[in-house]
Coordinates of C-alpha atoms in Angstrom, one line a residue:
M10 CA 106.0 137.8 115.4
R11 CA 105.2 135.3 112.7
H12 CA 102.0 135.7 110.8
G13 CA 99.8 133.2 108.9
F14 CA 100.2 134.5 105.3
I15 CA 98.6 131.6 103.4
A16 CA 96.2 131.0 100.6
V17 CA 94.2 127.8 100.0
M18 CA 91.6 127.3 97.2
V19 CA 88.9 124.6 97.5
A20 CA 85.4 124.0 96.3
A21 CA 83.6 126.8 97.9
G22 CA 85.9 129.7 97.4
L23 CA 89.3 131.3 97.4
V24 CA 91.5 132.4 100.3
A25 CA 93.3 135.6 99.8
A26 CA 96.7 136.4 101.4
C27 CA 96.5 139.1 104.0
S28 CA 98.6 141.5 106.1
K29 CA 97.7 143.3 109.2
K30 CA 98.1 146.8 107.7
E31 CA 96.2 146.3 104.5
P32 CA 92.8 144.8 103.8
P33 CA 92.8 141.4 102.1
A34 CA 92.7 141.7 98.3
P35 CA 90.5 139.1 96.5
V36 CA 91.7 137.5 93.3
A37 CA 89.1 138.2 90.7
A38 CA 89.9 136.0 87.7
R39 CA 89.1 132.3 88.0
S40 CA 88.8 129.7 85.3
H41 CA 86.0 127.1 85.0
V42 CA 88.4 124.4 86.3
E43 CA 88.9 126.4 89.5
E44 CA 85.2 126.5 90.1
A45 CA 85.1 122.7 89.9
P46 CA 88.3 121.5 91.6
H47 CA 89.3 117.9 92.1
A48 CA 92.0 116.0 93.9
H49 CA 95.1 114.8 92.0
A50 CA 98.1 112.5 92.4
A51 CA 101.4 114.3 92.0
P52 CA 103.7 112.5 89.6
H53 CA 106.8 114.3 90.9
G54 CA 105.8 114.7 94.6
G55 CA 104.6 118.3 94.3
L56 CA 101.3 120.1 94.2
V57 CA 99.0 119.7 91.2
E58 CA 96.3 122.2 90.1
S59 CA 94.0 122.2 87.0
T60 CA 94.2 124.6 84.1
P61 CA 92.2 124.9 80.9
R62 CA 95.0 123.0 79.1
G63 CA 95.5 120.2 81.7
H64 CA 97.4 120.6 84.9
L65 CA 100.5 122.3 86.4
E66 CA 102.6 120.6 89.0
L67 CA 104.7 122.8 91.3
V68 CA 107.7 121.4 93.3
T69 CA 109.3 124.0 95.6
T70 CA 111.7 124.0 98.5
R71 CA 112.6 126.2 101.5
A72 CA 115.8 127.1 99.7
G73 CA 113.8 128.9 97.0
G74 CA 114.0 126.4 94.2
Y75 CA 111.1 125.8 91.9
R76 CA 110.3 123.1 89.4
V77 CA 107.1 123.3 87.3
Y78 CA 105.8 120.4 85.2
L79 CA 103.2 120.8 82.4
L80 CA 100.8 117.8 82.5
D81 CA 97.9 116.8 80.4
A82 CA 94.4 115.8 81.6
S83 CA 95.7 112.3 82.5
L84 CA 98.7 113.8 84.3
A85 CA 101.1 112.7 81.5
P86 CA 103.9 115.2 80.8
R87 CA 103.5 117.8 78.0
P88 CA 106.5 119.3 76.2
V89 CA 108.0 122.5 77.6
E90 CA 110.2 123.6 74.7
G91 CA 109.6 127.2 73.9
A92 CA 107.7 127.8 77.2
T93 CA 108.3 130.7 79.6
G94 CA 107.0 131.3 83.0
S95 CA 107.1 133.0 86.4
V96 CA 106.2 132.4 90.1
K97 CA 104.7 135.1 92.2
V98 CA 104.8 134.6 96.0
A99 CA 102.1 136.2 98.1
K100 CA 104.5 138.0 100.4
G101 CA 105.4 141.6 100.4
G102 CA 108.8 142.4 98.8
H103 CA 109.3 138.9 97.5
P104 CA 110.6 139.1 93.9
D105 CA 109.0 137.3 91.0
V106 CA 110.9 134.2 89.9
T107 CA 111.5 133.5 86.2
L108 CA 111.0 130.0 84.9
T109 CA 113.0 128.5 82.0
P110 CA 112.9 125.1 80.3
S111 CA 115.2 122.4 81.7
G112 CA 114.7 118.9 80.4
D113 CA 111.0 117.9 80.8
H114 CA 110.1 120.8 83.1
L115 CA 110.7 124.5 83.9
V116 CA 113.1 125.6 86.7
G117 CA 113.6 128.8 88.7
Q118 CA 115.5 130.0 91.7
G119 CA 114.5 132.7 94.2
P120 CA 115.4 133.8 97.7
E121 CA 115.2 131.3 100.6
H122 CA 111.8 131.1 102.3
G123 CA 111.4 131.9 105.9
D124 CA 107.7 131.2 106.1
E125 CA 106.3 127.6 106.3
H126 CA 103.0 128.3 104.4
L127 CA 102.9 130.5 101.3
A128 CA 100.5 131.2 98.5
M129 CA 102.1 131.0 95.1
V130 CA 100.8 131.9 91.6
V131 CA 102.5 130.1 88.7
T132 CA 102.1 131.5 85.1
V133 CA 103.3 129.5 82.1
V134 CA 103.1 130.8 78.5
K135 CA 103.5 128.3 75.6
D136 CA 102.6 128.9 72.0
G137 CA 101.3 132.3 73.1
K138 CA 98.7 130.8 75.4
P139 CA 99.0 131.5 79.2
E140 CA 98.1 129.0 82.0
V141 CA 97.7 130.2 85.5
A142 CA 97.4 128.1 88.7
R143 CA 97.4 129.1 92.4
F144 CA 99.1 126.9 95.0
S145 CA 99.3 126.7 98.8
A146 CA 102.9 125.5 99.5
H147 CA 103.9 123.9 102.7
L148 CA 107.6 124.2 103.4
E149 CA 108.1 122.7 106.8
A150 CA 111.3 120.7 107.2
N151 CA 109.6 117.9 109.1
G152 CA 105.9 118.5 108.5
H153 CA 103.6 120.4 110.9
G154 CA 101.9 119.5 114.1
G155 CA 104.7 117.4 115.6
G156 CA 104.7 113.6 115.4
L157 CA 106.3 111.5 112.8
V158 CA 106.0 112.0 109.0
G159 CA 106.3 109.3 106.4
T160 CA 104.4 106.8 104.1
L161 CA 102.2 104.3 105.9
R162 CA 102.7 100.6 104.8
V163 CA 101.1 97.3 105.7
A164 CA 102.6 93.8 105.4
P165 CA 100.8 90.4 105.8
C166 CA 100.8 88.9 109.3
P167 CA 103.9 86.7 109.8
A168 CA 103.6 82.9 110.4
A169 CA 105.0 83.4 113.9
P170 CA 103.5 86.2 116.1
S171 CA 105.7 89.3 116.0
E172 CA 106.8 91.1 119.1
G173 CA 104.1 93.2 120.7
L174 CA 101.3 91.8 118.4
S175 CA 99.5 88.6 118.8
A176 CA 98.4 86.5 115.8
A177 CA 94.7 87.2 116.6
D178 CA 95.3 91.0 116.9
C179 CA 97.3 91.1 113.7
A180 CA 94.5 89.3 111.8
K181 CA 91.9 91.6 113.3
Q182 CA 93.7 94.8 112.2
G183 CA 94.6 93.4 108.7
G184 CA 98.4 93.1 108.9
V185 CA 101.5 94.7 110.4
Y186 CA 101.8 98.5 109.9
S187 CA 104.9 100.5 109.5
L188 CA 105.9 104.1 108.7
V189 CA 108.6 104.6 106.1
R190 CA 110.2 107.9 107.0
D191 CA 112.3 110.2 104.8
G192 CA 115.7 108.6 104.5
G193 CA 114.3 105.1 104.5
V194 CA 114.0 104.6 108.2
T195 CA 111.1 102.2 109.0
T196 CA 109.1 102.5 112.3
R197 CA 106.6 99.9 113.4
V198 CA 103.2 101.5 114.1
F199 CA 100.8 100.2 116.8
A200 CA 97.4 101.7 117.8
A201 CA 97.2 103.3 121.3
P202 CA 95.0 101.5 123.9
G203 CA 91.4 102.1 123.2
Q204 CA 92.0 102.8 119.5
D205 CA 90.7 100.4 116.8
A206 CA 93.8 99.7 114.8
K207 CA 92.1 98.9 111.5
S208 CA 89.9 102.0 111.6
L209 CA 92.9 104.2 112.6
L210 CA 95.4 102.9 110.1
S211 CA 94.0 100.8 107.2
T212 CA 92.5 103.7 105.2
R213 CA 95.9 105.6 105.2
V214 CA 98.0 102.8 103.7
G215 CA 100.2 104.1 100.9
Q216 CA 99.7 107.7 101.8
R217 CA 102.0 110.4 103.4
V218 CA 100.8 110.8 106.9
H219 CA 101.5 112.5 110.3
V220 CA 101.5 110.0 113.2
K221 CA 100.9 111.5 116.6
G222 CA 102.0 109.3 119.5
T223 CA 104.8 107.9 121.7
E224 CA 107.9 106.7 120.0
A225 CA 110.5 104.4 121.5
E226 CA 112.8 101.6 120.3
G227 CA 111.8 101.7 116.6
R228 CA 108.1 101.7 117.2
V229 CA 105.4 104.3 117.7
V230 CA 102.1 103.9 119.6
A231 CA 99.7 106.0 117.5
E232 CA 97.0 108.2 119.1
A233 CA 96.1 109.9 115.8
V234 CA 96.9 109.6 112.1
A235 CA 96.2 112.3 109.6
L236 CA 97.1 112.9 106.0
E237 CA 100.1 115.2 105.6
H238 CA 98.5 118.7 105.3
D239 CA 95.0 117.3 105.2
H240 CA 92.8 120.2 103.9
T241 CA 89.7 118.2 103.2
P242 CA 86.7 120.6 103.7
F243 CA 84.7 118.4 106.1
H244 CA 81.8 120.8 106.2
G245 CA 81.8 122.1 102.6
G246 CA 83.7 125.3 103.4
V247 CA 87.2 126.6 102.7
V248 CA 90.2 125.4 104.7
A249 CA 93.1 127.7 105.7
M250 CA 96.0 127.5 108.2
S251 CA 97.7 129.6 110.9
G252 CA 100.7 127.7 112.2
D253 CA 99.4 124.3 113.2
T254 CA 95.8 125.5 113.5
H255 CA 93.3 124.8 110.7
L256 CA 90.3 126.9 110.0
E257 CA 87.3 125.8 107.9
V258 CA 85.0 128.7 107.0
L259 CA 81.5 128.2 105.5
S260 CA 79.2 131.1 104.4
L261 CA 75.5 130.5 104.3
R262 CA 72.8 132.3 102.3
S263 CA 71.2 133.3 105.6
G264 CA 74.2 135.5 106.3
E265 CA 75.6 133.1 109.0
V266 CA 79.4 132.4 108.8
R267 CA 80.6 129.3 110.5
V268 CA 84.3 128.7 111.5
W269 CA 85.5 125.3 112.6
V270 CA 88.9 125.3 114.4
T271 CA 91.0 122.2 114.4
D272 CA 94.6 121.2 115.2
A273 CA 97.3 119.8 112.8
F274 CA 95.5 116.4 112.8
R275 CA 92.1 118.0 112.0
Q276 CA 90.9 117.3 115.5
P277 CA 88.5 119.9 117.1
L278 CA 90.1 122.4 119.4
P279 CA 88.2 123.8 122.5
L280 CA 86.2 126.9 121.7
V281 CA 85.3 127.9 125.2
G282 CA 86.2 131.6 125.6
R283 CA 87.4 131.9 122.0
K284 CA 86.0 134.9 120.2
G285 CA 86.6 136.8 117.0
V286 CA 85.0 139.0 114.4
V287 CA 83.7 138.3 110.8
E288 CA 83.5 141.2 108.4
V289 CA 82.1 142.0 104.9
T290 CA 82.0 145.5 103.3
G291 CA 79.8 147.6 105.4
A292 CA 79.0 145.1 108.1
S293 CA 80.7 143.1 110.9
A294 CA 79.6 140.6 113.5
P295 CA 81.1 138.9 116.5
L296 CA 82.3 135.2 116.1
V297 CA 81.2 133.2 119.2
P298 CA 80.8 129.5 119.9
E299 CA 77.5 128.1 118.8
A300 CA 75.3 126.4 121.5
G301 CA 76.8 122.9 120.9
G302 CA 80.4 124.2 120.9
A303 CA 81.2 122.6 117.5
Y304 CA 82.1 125.8 115.7
L305 CA 82.2 129.6 115.9
S306 CA 79.2 131.5 114.4
G307 CA 78.7 135.1 113.2
A308 CA 75.6 136.6 111.7
L309 CA 76.2 138.9 108.7
P310 CA 73.5 140.3 106.3
P311 CA 72.0 137.6 104.0
S312 CA 73.5 137.1 100.6
D313 CA 73.4 134.6 97.7
V314 CA 76.3 136.1 95.7
E315 CA 80.0 135.6 96.1
R316 CA 81.6 138.2 98.4
E317 CA 84.8 138.9 100.3
V318 CA 84.7 137.8 103.9
T319 CA 87.4 138.6 106.5
V320 CA 87.8 136.4 109.6
R321 CA 89.7 138.0 112.5
L322 CA 90.6 135.4 115.2
P323 CA 93.4 135.6 117.7
M324 CA 95.9 132.7 117.3
P325 CA 98.5 131.4 119.8
E326 CA 101.3 132.6 117.5
D327 CA 99.5 135.8 116.3
A328 CA 97.0 137.7 118.5
E329 CA 96.0 139.9 115.6
Y330 CA 95.6 137.2 113.0
F331 CA 93.1 137.7 110.2
I332 CA 92.5 136.2 106.8
G333 CA 90.3 137.0 103.8
F334 CA 88.1 134.7 101.7
L335 CA 86.1 135.0 98.6
L336 CA 83.1 132.8 99.6
T337 CA 80.0 131.7 97.6
P338 CA 77.1 131.3 100.1
T339 CA 75.4 127.9 100.2
D340 CA 72.3 126.5 101.9
A341 CA 72.7 125.2 105.4
P342 CA 74.0 121.6 105.3
K343 CA 71.3 119.0 105.7
A344 CA 73.0 115.9 106.9
D345 CA 70.1 114.0 108.5
A346 CA 68.9 111.0 106.7
K347 CA 65.1 111.2 106.2
P348 CA 63.1 108.0 106.1
Q349 CA 60.9 107.8 103.1
A350 CA 58.0 105.5 102.4
T351 CA 58.5 103.2 99.4
G352 CA 55.9 100.5 98.9
G353 CA 55.4 100.3 102.6
D354 CA 59.1 100.0 103.5
A355 CA 61.0 102.8 105.2
V356 CA 64.1 104.0 103.3
Q357 CA 66.6 106.5 104.7
E358 CA 67.8 108.8 101.8
V359 CA 70.6 111.3 101.7
T360 CA 71.8 113.5 98.8
I361 CA 75.5 114.1 98.8
T362 CA 77.1 116.7 96.5
V363 CA 80.5 115.7 95.0
Q364 CA 82.6 118.8 94.1
G365 CA 86.2 118.7 95.3
G366 CA 84.9 116.9 98.4
Y367 CA 81.6 115.5 99.8
Q368 CA 78.8 117.7 101.2
P369 CA 77.7 116.6 103.7
S370 CA 80.8 114.8 104.6
E371 CA 79.2 113.1 107.7
V372 CA 76.1 111.1 107.1
P373 CA 74.1 109.6 110.0
L374 CA 72.2 106.4 109.3
K375 CA 70.2 103.9 111.3
Q376 CA 71.3 100.3 111.5
G377 CA 69.2 97.8 109.6
V378 CA 67.2 100.4 107.7
P379 CA 67.7 100.4 103.9
A380 CA 69.8 103.4 102.8
R381 CA 69.7 105.2 99.5
L382 CA 72.6 107.6 99.0
R383 CA 72.3 110.0 96.0
F384 CA 75.8 111.1 94.9
V385 CA 75.4 114.2 92.7
R386 CA 78.6 115.1 90.8
K387 CA 79.0 118.8 90.1
D388 CA 82.3 118.3 88.4
S389 CA 84.1 115.8 86.1
G390 CA 87.4 114.1 86.1
G391 CA 89.8 113.5 89.0
C392 CA 89.4 110.8 91.7
G393 CA 85.8 111.7 92.2
D394 CA 85.1 109.4 89.3
E395 CA 85.0 106.4 91.8
L396 CA 83.3 105.8 95.1
L397 CA 84.6 103.4 97.7
I398 CA 82.8 102.3 100.9
P399 CA 85.0 99.3 101.8
D400 CA 83.3 98.3 105.0
F401 CA 80.1 97.6 103.0
G402 CA 81.9 96.2 100.0
I403 CA 80.8 99.1 97.7
Q404 CA 82.9 100.2 94.7
R405 CA 81.0 102.3 92.2
P406 CA 81.8 104.6 89.3
L407 CA 80.5 108.2 89.8
P408 CA 80.2 109.7 86.3
G409 CA 80.7 113.4 86.1
L410 CA 77.9 115.9 86.0
T411 CA 75.2 113.3 86.9
E412 CA 73.6 111.6 89.8
T413 CA 74.4 108.0 90.9
V414 CA 72.2 106.2 93.5
V415 CA 73.9 103.8 95.9
S416 CA 71.6 101.5 97.8
F417 CA 72.5 99.1 100.6
V418 CA 71.5 98.1 104.2
P419 CA 73.9 99.4 106.9
D420 CA 73.9 96.2 109.0
K421 CA 76.5 97.2 111.6
V422 CA 77.0 100.0 114.0
G423 CA 80.0 102.3 113.9
T424 CA 81.8 105.0 111.9
F425 CA 82.7 104.0 108.3
E426 CA 84.7 106.0 105.8
F427 CA 83.7 106.5 102.2
T428 CA 86.3 107.9 99.8
C429 CA 87.1 108.6 96.2
G430 CA 89.2 106.1 94.3
M431 CA 92.5 107.8 95.3
Q432 CA 91.4 108.2 99.0
M433 CA 91.9 112.0 98.8
M434 CA 88.3 113.0 99.2
K435 CA 86.7 111.5 102.4
G436 CA 83.5 111.3 104.2
Q437 CA 81.9 109.3 107.0
L438 CA 78.8 107.1 107.5
V439 CA 77.8 107.2 111.2
V440 CA 75.5 104.2 111.8
K441 CA 73.7 104.0 115.1

């Protein structure tokens, strides 16, 4: 039986690797950069995490090979001469891997990995100063969740209509989309009937994605498109995985713990009949679907301090699955826009916290009513420095550790994405 031994760190807390026989052990030491994470581009195609001296990038393979790059604050390489390091894998019996300099990076070799998702802790010592970063490595051969994996591209509409796409439809969706797969194979991408091609595809251009759909004769009809390993905390919680199932866990000061369960494409899974248990030291509570069926809910004693929370939830591949988190309780999300009187005019105002993601990440608005969005940065650096709301022509800088007010009139109905400059942090405006 394969178990979900994983560790993922995001804005609200830290996931601790677990086994069935031993209680999850939290990791106590965290630097200031871990408490204010931000998204990164990866210069060498790996995983990037912040450290007090800049960043570390980890590139690892199923065969047990490791490459670690030392990067500065702007992701430029730092010298590795004289550096030493190690990789610890959160799996019982796995040996530590020694890292040594090789060219512009450190290298190491360990045993082949049998698990697809593993937590790894990289330590690098240079000039007597250690740097430590924790990573959640994904080692699937072809991605998770099925479907096709590759980089989504778009080309201008051709002068003559292409097969399967009229000139009018091409103009409406903004071009001809294709997926460049590993090995250079290119597959044309069309939206499934009933899907809006521009909404489905345009925001993913240039990114590594999973495309779920029907493939035939060099084309795929896409039903869903998701970032490869999209662990965006849509509800301000912590995201973890078991197989192809994603869990997002949020702890509230009232004691309530909420668990959203989604598939590999971050689409909600049915919760009818699904039950689990949530535990803290000295207390436990059943996890059951809330009235609306959007998430599982359990009521623990109230708390406003960080504490270890264990979620036990049967999974298709592991009936006894559980995972531990270090969670900092927050206030309940307040996503409703509240009209406010301003000189006799109604204004709908929402405050959005920016810290490794957007909270709330879904903002309901009313069409035609002036909106005032208050983006409050709780971190600095990273792609959070810029805000994009392309459907309303908004591109604004968001300076760190301050508030920026964005005012506009939502003049059309629909769901519109807002993102950071690198499109790694995402939210939605739902205009009705």
